[in-house]
mmCIF file of C-alpha atoms in Angstrom:
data_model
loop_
_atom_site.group_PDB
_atom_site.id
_atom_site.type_symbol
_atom_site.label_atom_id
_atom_site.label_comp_id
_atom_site.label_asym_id
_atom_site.label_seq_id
_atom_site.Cartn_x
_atom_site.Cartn_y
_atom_site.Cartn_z
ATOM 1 C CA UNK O 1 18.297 3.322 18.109
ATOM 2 C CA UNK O 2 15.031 4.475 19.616
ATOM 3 C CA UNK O 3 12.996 2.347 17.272
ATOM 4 C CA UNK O 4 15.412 -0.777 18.121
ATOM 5 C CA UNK O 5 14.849 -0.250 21.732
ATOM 6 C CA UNK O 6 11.241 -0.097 21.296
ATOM 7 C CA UNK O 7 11.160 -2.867 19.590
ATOM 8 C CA UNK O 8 13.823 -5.073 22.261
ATOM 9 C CA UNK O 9 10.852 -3.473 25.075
ATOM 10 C CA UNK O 10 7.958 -5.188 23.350
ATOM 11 C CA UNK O 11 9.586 -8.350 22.772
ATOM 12 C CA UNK O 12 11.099 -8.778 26.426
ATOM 13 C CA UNK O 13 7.950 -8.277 27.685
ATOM 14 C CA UNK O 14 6.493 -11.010 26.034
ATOM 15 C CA UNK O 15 9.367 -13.379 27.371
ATOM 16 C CA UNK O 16 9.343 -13.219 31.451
ATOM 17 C CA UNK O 17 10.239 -9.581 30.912
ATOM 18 C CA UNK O 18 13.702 -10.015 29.801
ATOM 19 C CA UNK O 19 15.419 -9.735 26.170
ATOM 20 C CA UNK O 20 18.409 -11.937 25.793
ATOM 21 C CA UNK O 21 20.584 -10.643 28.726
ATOM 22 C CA UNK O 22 19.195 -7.306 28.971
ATOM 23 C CA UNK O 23 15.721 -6.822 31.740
ATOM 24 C CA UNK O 24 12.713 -4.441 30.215
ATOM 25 C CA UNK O 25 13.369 -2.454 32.869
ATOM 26 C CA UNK O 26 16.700 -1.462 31.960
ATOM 27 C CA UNK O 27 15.280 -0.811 28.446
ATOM 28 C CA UNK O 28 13.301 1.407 29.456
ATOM 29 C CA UNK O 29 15.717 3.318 31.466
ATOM 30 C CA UNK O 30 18.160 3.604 27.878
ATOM 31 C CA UNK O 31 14.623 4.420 26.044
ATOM 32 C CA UNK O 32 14.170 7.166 28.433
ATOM 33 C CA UNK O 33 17.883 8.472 28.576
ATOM 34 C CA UNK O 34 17.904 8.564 24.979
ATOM 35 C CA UNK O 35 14.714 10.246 23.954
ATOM 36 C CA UNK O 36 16.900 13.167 26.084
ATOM 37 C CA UNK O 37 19.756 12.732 23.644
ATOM 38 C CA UNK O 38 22.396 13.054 21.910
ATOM 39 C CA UNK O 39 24.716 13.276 24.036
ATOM 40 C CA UNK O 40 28.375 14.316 24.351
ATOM 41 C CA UNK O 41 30.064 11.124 25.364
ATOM 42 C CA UNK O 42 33.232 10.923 28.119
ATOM 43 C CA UNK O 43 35.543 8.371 28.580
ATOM 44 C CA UNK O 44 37.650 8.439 31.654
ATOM 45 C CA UNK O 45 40.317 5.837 32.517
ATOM 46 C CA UNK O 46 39.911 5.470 36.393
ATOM 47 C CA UNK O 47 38.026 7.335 39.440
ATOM 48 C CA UNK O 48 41.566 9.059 40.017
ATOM 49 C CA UNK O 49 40.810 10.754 37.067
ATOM 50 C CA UNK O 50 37.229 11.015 36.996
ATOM 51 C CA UNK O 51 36.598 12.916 40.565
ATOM 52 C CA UNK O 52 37.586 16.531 39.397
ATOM 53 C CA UNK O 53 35.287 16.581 36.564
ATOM 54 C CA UNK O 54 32.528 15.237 39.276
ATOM 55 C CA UNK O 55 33.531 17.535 41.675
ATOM 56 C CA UNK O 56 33.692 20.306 39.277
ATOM 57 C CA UNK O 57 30.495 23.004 39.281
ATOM 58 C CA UNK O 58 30.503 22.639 35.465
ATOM 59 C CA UNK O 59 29.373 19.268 35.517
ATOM 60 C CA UNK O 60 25.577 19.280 37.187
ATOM 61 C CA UNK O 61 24.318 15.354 37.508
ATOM 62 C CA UNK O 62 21.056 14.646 35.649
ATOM 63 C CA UNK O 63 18.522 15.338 38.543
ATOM 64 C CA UNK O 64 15.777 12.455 37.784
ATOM 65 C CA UNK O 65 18.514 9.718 36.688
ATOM 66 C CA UNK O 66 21.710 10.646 37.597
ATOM 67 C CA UNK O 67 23.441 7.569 36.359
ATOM 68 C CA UNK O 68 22.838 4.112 34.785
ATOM 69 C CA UNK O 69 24.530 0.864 35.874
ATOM 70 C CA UNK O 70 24.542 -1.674 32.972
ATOM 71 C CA UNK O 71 27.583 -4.523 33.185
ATOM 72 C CA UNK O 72 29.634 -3.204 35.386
ATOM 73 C CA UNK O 73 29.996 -0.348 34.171
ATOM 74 C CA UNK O 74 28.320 3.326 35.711
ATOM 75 C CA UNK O 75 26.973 6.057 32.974
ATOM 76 C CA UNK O 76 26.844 8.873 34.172
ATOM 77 C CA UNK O 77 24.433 11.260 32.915
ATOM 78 C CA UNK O 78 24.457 15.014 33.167
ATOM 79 C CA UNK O 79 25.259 18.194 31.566
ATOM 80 C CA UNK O 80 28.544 19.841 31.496
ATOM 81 C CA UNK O 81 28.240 23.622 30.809
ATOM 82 C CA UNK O 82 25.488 23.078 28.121
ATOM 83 C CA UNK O 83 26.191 20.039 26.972
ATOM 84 C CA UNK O 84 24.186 16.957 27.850
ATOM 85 C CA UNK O 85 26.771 14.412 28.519
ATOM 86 C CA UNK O 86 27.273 10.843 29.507
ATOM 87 C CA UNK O 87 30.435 9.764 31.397
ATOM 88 C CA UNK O 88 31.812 6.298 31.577
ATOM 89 C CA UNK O 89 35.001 4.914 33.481
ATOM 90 C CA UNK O 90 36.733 2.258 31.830
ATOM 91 C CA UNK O 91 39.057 0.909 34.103
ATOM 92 C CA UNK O 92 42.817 0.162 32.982
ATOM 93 C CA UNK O 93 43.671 -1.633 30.139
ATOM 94 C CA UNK O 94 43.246 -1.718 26.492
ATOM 95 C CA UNK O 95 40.408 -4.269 26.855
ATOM 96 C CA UNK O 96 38.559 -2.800 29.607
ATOM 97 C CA UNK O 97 38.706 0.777 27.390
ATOM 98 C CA UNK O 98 37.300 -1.082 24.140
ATOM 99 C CA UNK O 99 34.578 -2.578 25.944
ATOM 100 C CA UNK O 100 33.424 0.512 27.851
ATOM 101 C CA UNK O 101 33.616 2.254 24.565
ATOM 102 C CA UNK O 102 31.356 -0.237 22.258
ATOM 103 C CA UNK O 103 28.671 -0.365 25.364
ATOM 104 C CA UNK O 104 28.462 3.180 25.329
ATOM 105 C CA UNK O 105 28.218 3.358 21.757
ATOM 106 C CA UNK O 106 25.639 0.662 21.567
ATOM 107 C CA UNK O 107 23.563 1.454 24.312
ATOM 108 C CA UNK O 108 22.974 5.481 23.798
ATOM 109 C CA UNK O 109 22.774 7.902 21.748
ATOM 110 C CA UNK O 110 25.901 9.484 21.320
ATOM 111 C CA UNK O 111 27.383 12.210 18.357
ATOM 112 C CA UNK O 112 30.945 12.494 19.677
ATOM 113 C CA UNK O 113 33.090 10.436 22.536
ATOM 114 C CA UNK O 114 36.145 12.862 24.050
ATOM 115 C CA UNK O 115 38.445 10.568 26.017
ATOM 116 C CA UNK O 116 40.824 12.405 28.744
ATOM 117 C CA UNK O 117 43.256 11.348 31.622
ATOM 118 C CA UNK O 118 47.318 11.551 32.751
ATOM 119 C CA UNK O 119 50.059 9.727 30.715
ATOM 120 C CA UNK O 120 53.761 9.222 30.336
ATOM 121 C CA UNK O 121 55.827 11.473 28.138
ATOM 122 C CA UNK O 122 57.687 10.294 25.417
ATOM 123 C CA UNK O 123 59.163 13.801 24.171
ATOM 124 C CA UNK O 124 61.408 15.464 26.729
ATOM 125 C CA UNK O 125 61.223 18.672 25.154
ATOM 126 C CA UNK O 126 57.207 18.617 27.042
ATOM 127 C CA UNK O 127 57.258 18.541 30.529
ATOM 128 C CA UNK O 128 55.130 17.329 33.560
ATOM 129 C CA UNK O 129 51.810 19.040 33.405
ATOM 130 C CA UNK O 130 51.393 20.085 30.086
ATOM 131 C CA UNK O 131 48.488 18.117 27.900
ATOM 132 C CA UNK O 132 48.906 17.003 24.680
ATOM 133 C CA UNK O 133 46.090 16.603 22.143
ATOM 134 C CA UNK O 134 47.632 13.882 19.737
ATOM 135 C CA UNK O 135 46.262 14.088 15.676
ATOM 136 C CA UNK O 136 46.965 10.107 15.689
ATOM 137 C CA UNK O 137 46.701 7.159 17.875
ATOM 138 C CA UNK O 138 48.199 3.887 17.406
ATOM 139 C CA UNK O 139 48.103 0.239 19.511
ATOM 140 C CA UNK O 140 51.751 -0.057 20.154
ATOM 141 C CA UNK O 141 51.435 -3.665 21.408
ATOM 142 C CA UNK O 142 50.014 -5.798 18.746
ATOM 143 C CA UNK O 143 53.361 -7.876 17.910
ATOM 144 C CA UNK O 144 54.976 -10.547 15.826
ATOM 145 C CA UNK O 145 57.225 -11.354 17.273
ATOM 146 C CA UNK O 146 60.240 -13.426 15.138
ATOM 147 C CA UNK O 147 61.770 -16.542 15.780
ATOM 148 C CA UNK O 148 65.586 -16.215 16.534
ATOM 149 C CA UNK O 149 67.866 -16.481 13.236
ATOM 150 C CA UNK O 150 65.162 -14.657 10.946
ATOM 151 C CA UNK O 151 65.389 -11.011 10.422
ATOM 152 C CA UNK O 152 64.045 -7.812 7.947
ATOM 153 C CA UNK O 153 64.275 -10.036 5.108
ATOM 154 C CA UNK O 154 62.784 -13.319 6.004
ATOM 155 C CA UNK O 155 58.675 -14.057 6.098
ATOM 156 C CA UNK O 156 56.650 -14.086 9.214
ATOM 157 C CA UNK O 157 54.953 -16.768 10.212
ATOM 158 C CA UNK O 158 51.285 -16.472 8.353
ATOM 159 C CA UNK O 159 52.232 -13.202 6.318
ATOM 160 C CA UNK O 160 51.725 -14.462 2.971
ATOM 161 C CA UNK O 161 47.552 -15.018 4.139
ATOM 162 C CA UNK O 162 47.494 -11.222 4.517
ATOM 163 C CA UNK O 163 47.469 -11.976 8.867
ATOM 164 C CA UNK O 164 50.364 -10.496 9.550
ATOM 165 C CA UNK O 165 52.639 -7.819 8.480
ATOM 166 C CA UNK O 166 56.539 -6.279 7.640
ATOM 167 C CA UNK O 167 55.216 -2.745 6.477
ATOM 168 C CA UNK O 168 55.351 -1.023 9.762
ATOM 169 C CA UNK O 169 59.216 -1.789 11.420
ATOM 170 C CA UNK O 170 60.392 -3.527 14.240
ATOM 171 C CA UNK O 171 61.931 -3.511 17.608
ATOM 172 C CA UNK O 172 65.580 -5.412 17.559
ATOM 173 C CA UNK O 173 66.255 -6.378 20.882
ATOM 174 C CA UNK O 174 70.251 -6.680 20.533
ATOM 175 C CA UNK O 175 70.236 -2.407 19.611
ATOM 176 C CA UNK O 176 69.784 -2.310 23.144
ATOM 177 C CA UNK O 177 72.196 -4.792 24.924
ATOM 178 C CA UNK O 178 73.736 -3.170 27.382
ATOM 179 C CA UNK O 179 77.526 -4.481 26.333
ATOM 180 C CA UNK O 180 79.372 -4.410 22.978
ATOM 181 C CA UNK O 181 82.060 -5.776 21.083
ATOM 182 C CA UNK O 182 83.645 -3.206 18.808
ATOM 183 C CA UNK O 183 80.505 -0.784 18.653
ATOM 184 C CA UNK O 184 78.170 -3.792 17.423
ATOM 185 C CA UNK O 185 75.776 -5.113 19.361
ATOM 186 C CA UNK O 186 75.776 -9.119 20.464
ATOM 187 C CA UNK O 187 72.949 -11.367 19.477
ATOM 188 C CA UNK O 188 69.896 -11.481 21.379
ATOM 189 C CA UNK O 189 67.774 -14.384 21.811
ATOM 190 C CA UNK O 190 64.545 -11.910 22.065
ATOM 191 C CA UNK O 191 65.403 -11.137 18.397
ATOM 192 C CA UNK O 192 62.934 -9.038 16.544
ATOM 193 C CA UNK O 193 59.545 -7.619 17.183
ATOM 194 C CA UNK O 194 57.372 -6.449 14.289
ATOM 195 C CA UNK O 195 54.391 -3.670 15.327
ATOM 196 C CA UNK O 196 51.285 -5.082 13.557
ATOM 197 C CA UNK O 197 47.634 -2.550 12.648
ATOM 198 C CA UNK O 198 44.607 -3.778 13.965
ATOM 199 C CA UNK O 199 41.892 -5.706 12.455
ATOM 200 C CA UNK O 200 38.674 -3.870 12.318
ATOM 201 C CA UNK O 201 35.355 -4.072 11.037
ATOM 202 C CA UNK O 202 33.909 -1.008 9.915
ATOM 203 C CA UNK O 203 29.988 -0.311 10.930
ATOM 204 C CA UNK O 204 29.676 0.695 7.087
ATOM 205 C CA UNK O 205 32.016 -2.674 5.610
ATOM 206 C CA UNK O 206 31.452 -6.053 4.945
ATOM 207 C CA UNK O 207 30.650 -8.227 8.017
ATOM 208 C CA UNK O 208 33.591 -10.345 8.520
ATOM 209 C CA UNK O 209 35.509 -8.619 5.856
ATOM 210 C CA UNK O 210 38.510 -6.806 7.618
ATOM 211 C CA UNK O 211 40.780 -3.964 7.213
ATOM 212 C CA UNK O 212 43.569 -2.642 8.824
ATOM 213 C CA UNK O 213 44.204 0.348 10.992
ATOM 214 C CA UNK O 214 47.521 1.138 12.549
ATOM 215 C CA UNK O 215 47.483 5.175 13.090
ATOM 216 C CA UNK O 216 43.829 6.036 13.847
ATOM 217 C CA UNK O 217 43.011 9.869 13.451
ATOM 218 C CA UNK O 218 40.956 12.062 15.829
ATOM 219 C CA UNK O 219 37.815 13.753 14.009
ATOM 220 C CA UNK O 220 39.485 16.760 11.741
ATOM 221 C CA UNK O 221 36.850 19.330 13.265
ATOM 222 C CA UNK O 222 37.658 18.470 16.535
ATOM 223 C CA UNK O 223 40.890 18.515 16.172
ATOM 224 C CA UNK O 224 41.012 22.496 14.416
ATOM 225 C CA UNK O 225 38.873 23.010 17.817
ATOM 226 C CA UNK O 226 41.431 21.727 20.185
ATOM 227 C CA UNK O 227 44.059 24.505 18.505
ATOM 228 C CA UNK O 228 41.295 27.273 20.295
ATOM 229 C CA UNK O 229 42.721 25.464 23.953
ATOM 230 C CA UNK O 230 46.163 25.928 23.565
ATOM 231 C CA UNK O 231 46.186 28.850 25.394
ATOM 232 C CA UNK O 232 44.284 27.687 28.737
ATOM 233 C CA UNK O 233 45.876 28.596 31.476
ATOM 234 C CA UNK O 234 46.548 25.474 33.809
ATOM 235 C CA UNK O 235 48.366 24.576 37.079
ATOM 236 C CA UNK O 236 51.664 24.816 38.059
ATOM 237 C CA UNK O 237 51.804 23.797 41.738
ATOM 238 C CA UNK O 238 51.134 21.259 44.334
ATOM 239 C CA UNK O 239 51.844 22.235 47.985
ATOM 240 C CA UNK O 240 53.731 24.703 47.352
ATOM 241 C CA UNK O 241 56.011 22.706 44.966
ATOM 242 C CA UNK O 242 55.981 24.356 41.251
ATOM 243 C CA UNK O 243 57.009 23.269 37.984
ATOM 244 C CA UNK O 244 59.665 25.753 36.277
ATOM 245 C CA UNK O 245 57.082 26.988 34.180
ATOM 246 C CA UNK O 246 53.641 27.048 33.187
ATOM 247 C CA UNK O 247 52.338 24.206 31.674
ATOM 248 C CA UNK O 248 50.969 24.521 28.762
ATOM 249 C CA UNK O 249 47.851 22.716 25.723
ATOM 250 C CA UNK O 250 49.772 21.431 22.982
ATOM 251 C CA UNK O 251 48.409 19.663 20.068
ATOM 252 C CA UNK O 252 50.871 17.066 18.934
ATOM 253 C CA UNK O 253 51.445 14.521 16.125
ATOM 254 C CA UNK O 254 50.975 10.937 17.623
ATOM 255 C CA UNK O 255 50.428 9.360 20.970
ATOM 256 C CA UNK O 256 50.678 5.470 21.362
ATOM 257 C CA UNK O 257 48.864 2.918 23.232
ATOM 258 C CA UNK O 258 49.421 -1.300 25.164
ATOM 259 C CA UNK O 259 48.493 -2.875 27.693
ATOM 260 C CA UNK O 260 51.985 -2.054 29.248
ATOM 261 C CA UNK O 261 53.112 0.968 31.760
ATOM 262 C CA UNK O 262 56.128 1.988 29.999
ATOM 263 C CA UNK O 263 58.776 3.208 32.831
ATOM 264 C CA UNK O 264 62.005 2.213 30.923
ATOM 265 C CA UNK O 265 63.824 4.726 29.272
ATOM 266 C CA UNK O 266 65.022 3.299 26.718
ATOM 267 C CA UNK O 267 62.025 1.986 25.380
ATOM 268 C CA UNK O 268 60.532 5.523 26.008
ATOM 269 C CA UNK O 269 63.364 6.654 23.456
ATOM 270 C CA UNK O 270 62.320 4.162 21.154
ATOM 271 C CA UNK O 271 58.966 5.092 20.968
ATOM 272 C CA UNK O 272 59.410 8.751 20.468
ATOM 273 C CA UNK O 273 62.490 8.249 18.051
ATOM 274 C CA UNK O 274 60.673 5.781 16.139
ATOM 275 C CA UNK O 275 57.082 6.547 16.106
ATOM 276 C CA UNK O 276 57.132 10.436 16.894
ATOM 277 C CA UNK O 277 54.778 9.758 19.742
ATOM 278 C CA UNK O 278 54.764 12.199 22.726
ATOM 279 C CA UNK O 279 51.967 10.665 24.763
ATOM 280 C CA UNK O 280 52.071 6.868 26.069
ATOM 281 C CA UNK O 281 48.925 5.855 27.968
ATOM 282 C CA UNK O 282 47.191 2.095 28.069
ATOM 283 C CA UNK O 283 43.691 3.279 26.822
ATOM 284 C CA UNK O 284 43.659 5.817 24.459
ATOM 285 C CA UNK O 285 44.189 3.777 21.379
ATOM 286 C CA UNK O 286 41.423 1.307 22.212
ATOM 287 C CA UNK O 287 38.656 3.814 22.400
ATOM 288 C CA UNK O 288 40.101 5.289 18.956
ATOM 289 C CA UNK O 289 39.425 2.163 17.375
ATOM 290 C CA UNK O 290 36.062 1.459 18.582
ATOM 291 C CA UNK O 291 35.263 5.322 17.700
ATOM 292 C CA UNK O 292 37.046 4.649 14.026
ATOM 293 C CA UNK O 293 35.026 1.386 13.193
ATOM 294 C CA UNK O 294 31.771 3.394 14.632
ATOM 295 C CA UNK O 295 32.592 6.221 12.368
ATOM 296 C CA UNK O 296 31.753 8.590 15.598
ATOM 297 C CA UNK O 297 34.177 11.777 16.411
ATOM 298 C CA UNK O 298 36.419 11.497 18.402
ATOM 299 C CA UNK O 299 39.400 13.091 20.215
ATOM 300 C CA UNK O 300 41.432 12.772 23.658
ATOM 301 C CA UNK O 301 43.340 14.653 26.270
ATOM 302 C CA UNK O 302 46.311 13.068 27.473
ATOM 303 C CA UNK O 303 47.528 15.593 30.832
ATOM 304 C CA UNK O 304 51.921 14.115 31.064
ATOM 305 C CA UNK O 305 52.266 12.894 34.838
ATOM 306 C CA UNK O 306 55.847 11.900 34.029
ATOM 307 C CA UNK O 307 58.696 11.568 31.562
ATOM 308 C CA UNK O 308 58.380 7.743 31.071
ATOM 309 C CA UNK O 309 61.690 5.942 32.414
ATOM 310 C CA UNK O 310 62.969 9.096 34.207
ATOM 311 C CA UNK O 311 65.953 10.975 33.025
ATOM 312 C CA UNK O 312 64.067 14.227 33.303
ATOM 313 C CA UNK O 313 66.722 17.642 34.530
ATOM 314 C CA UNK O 314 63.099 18.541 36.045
ATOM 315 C CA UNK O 315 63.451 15.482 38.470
ATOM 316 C CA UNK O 316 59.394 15.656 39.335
ATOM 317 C CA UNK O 317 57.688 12.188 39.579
ATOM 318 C CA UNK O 318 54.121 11.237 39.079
ATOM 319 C CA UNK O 319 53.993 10.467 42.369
ATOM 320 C CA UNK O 320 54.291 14.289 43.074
ATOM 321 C CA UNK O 321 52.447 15.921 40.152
ATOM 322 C CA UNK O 322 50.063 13.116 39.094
ATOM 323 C CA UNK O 323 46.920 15.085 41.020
ATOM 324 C CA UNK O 324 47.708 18.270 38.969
ATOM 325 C CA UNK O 325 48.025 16.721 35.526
ATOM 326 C CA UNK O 326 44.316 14.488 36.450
ATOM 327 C CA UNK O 327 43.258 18.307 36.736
ATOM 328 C CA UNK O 328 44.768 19.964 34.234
ATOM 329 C CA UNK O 329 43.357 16.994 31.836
ATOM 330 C CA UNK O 330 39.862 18.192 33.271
ATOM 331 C CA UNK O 331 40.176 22.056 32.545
ATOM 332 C CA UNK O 332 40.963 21.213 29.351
ATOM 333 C CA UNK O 333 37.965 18.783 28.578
ATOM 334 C CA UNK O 334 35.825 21.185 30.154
ATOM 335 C CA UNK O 335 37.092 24.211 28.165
ATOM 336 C CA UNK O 336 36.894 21.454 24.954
ATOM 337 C CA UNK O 337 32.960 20.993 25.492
ATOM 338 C CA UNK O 338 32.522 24.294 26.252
ATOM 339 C CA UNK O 339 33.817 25.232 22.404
ATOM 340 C CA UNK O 340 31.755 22.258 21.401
ATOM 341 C CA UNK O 341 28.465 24.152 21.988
ATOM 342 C CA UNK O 342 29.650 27.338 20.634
#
């Protein structure tokens, strides 16, 4: 990367100081921040999120360039604990986390990308507070979705050129009509959705050769790390208001992904019923992707703000707890990267 840049500096110069859509100035900024690399790189959904780890006396700002504003986006660069890191808010959305991923990615030099914030909870046996370190992450919200009259056994449109799949299951919108005839459900015009893997492109494939991903794992030796958190003490209470118990680090199987806040029960059922997934966010999965076609390592901390759809005996919304699990996600990052550099 340092060669590349080098080379992008000398050839800017040479054309009214800017390369393509990059200034020589700002190359020389990423030259300089990465000749202090590699760095630990954090992904953080929104500023809700991001101010504890700021605010935090763990994290000390990098005292010559503190950050690095590059396409609307703000690197931060610092160290937390001993660890020289770079942190990055993505802003909400699949897209917005994909993007903020690849430019960190492409820009510095990174060995490792840990991605934290709150989510909903798919698994009532967790409760508010806790945070869950999933093994897999999946894009819950690439669909097919079938025309009315076809079902499990009829083609979907553009399947047989290998675009589109049946492997994974679908959603069958008249399981969850509200009335019924005799214990079976009514047709529903919505019919059937079918959950599809992304495309990808691996750094180390073909160009324009794809493959498919559906359940993306976090980096193995990151993972057998995370297991060291589990028993982190974290916060219980907000003014005075505490959860009935402590909440706890738990590493879990799978945690699932859209551009869609999930606050519907029954959907929330679905998910965890179907899929196994405990944690829902709207980010997670993108920056798993980017991390999986980078080959870079790569794991997240999901902090439950609520049990998605209500229907919790605990009764606590994220409108009450939603500060605590932001800083409970933090603690556990900062424990994470603390393991890192032992």
């Amino acid at each position: 990367m340092g060669l590349f840049l080098n080379f992008l500096l000398v050839l800017g110069i040479g054309i009214n100081g800017v390369c393509g859509s990059i200034p020589s100035s700002s190359l020389r900024k990423i030259d300089r921040i990465n000749r202090e690399g590699p760095y630990v790189g954090i992904i953080v959904p929104n500023s809700f999120e991001m101010n504890p780890l700021l605010q935090s006396p763990n994290f000390v700002a990098h005292h010559n360039l503190p950050y690095f504003d590059f396409s609307g986006r703000r690197f931060r660069i610092g160290r937390l604990g001993t660890e020289k890191v770079i942190i990055v808010m993505t802003g909400l959305s699949m897209l917005n986390a994909g993007i903020a991923t690849e430019l960190l990615l492409s820009l510095f030099k990174v060995k490792g990308v840990l991605h934290y914030g709150i989510a909903g909870n798919a698994n009532p046996q967790l409760q508010i507070g806790d945070v869950t370190i999933p093994q897999f992450w999946a894009h819950t919200g690439l669909w097919n979705w079938q025309r009315y009259g076809d079902g499990p056994e009829d083609e979907l449109a553009l399947e047989s050129n290998g675009d589109y799949t049946r492997d994974i299951g679908y959603l069958r919108f008249s399981e969850f009509n509200n009335s019924t005839k005799c214990n079976i459900s009514s047709e529903n015009l919505l019919n059937n959705v079918w959950y599809q893997p992304e495309e990808i492109f691996p750094v180390d494939g073909v160009p324009e050769q794809r493959q498919h991903a559906f359940w993306v794992p976090v980096n193995t030796h990151y993972f057998a790390i995370a297991q060291r958190v589990e028993g982190l003490r974290l916060g219980a209470c907000v003014n005075g208001t505490c959860l009935p118990r402590p909440p706890m680090v738990v590493r879990v199987q799978r945690g699932v992904s859209s551009n869609t806040f999930v606050d519907n029960r029954a959907y929330r059922e679905y998910l965890n019923s179907k899929f196994n997934a405990t944690a829902i966010d709207m980010e997670s999965a993108a920056v798993a992707l980017v991390c999986h076609q980078q080959n870079m390592p790569f794991i997240a901390f999901r902090s439950l703000s609520d049990l998605a759809g209500g229907g919790s005996a605990l009764s606590n919304e994220a409108a009450t707890f939603a500060a605590l699990a932001a800083q409970n996600a933090v603690d556990v990052l900062i424990r994470f990267t603390s393991l890192l550099s032992s």
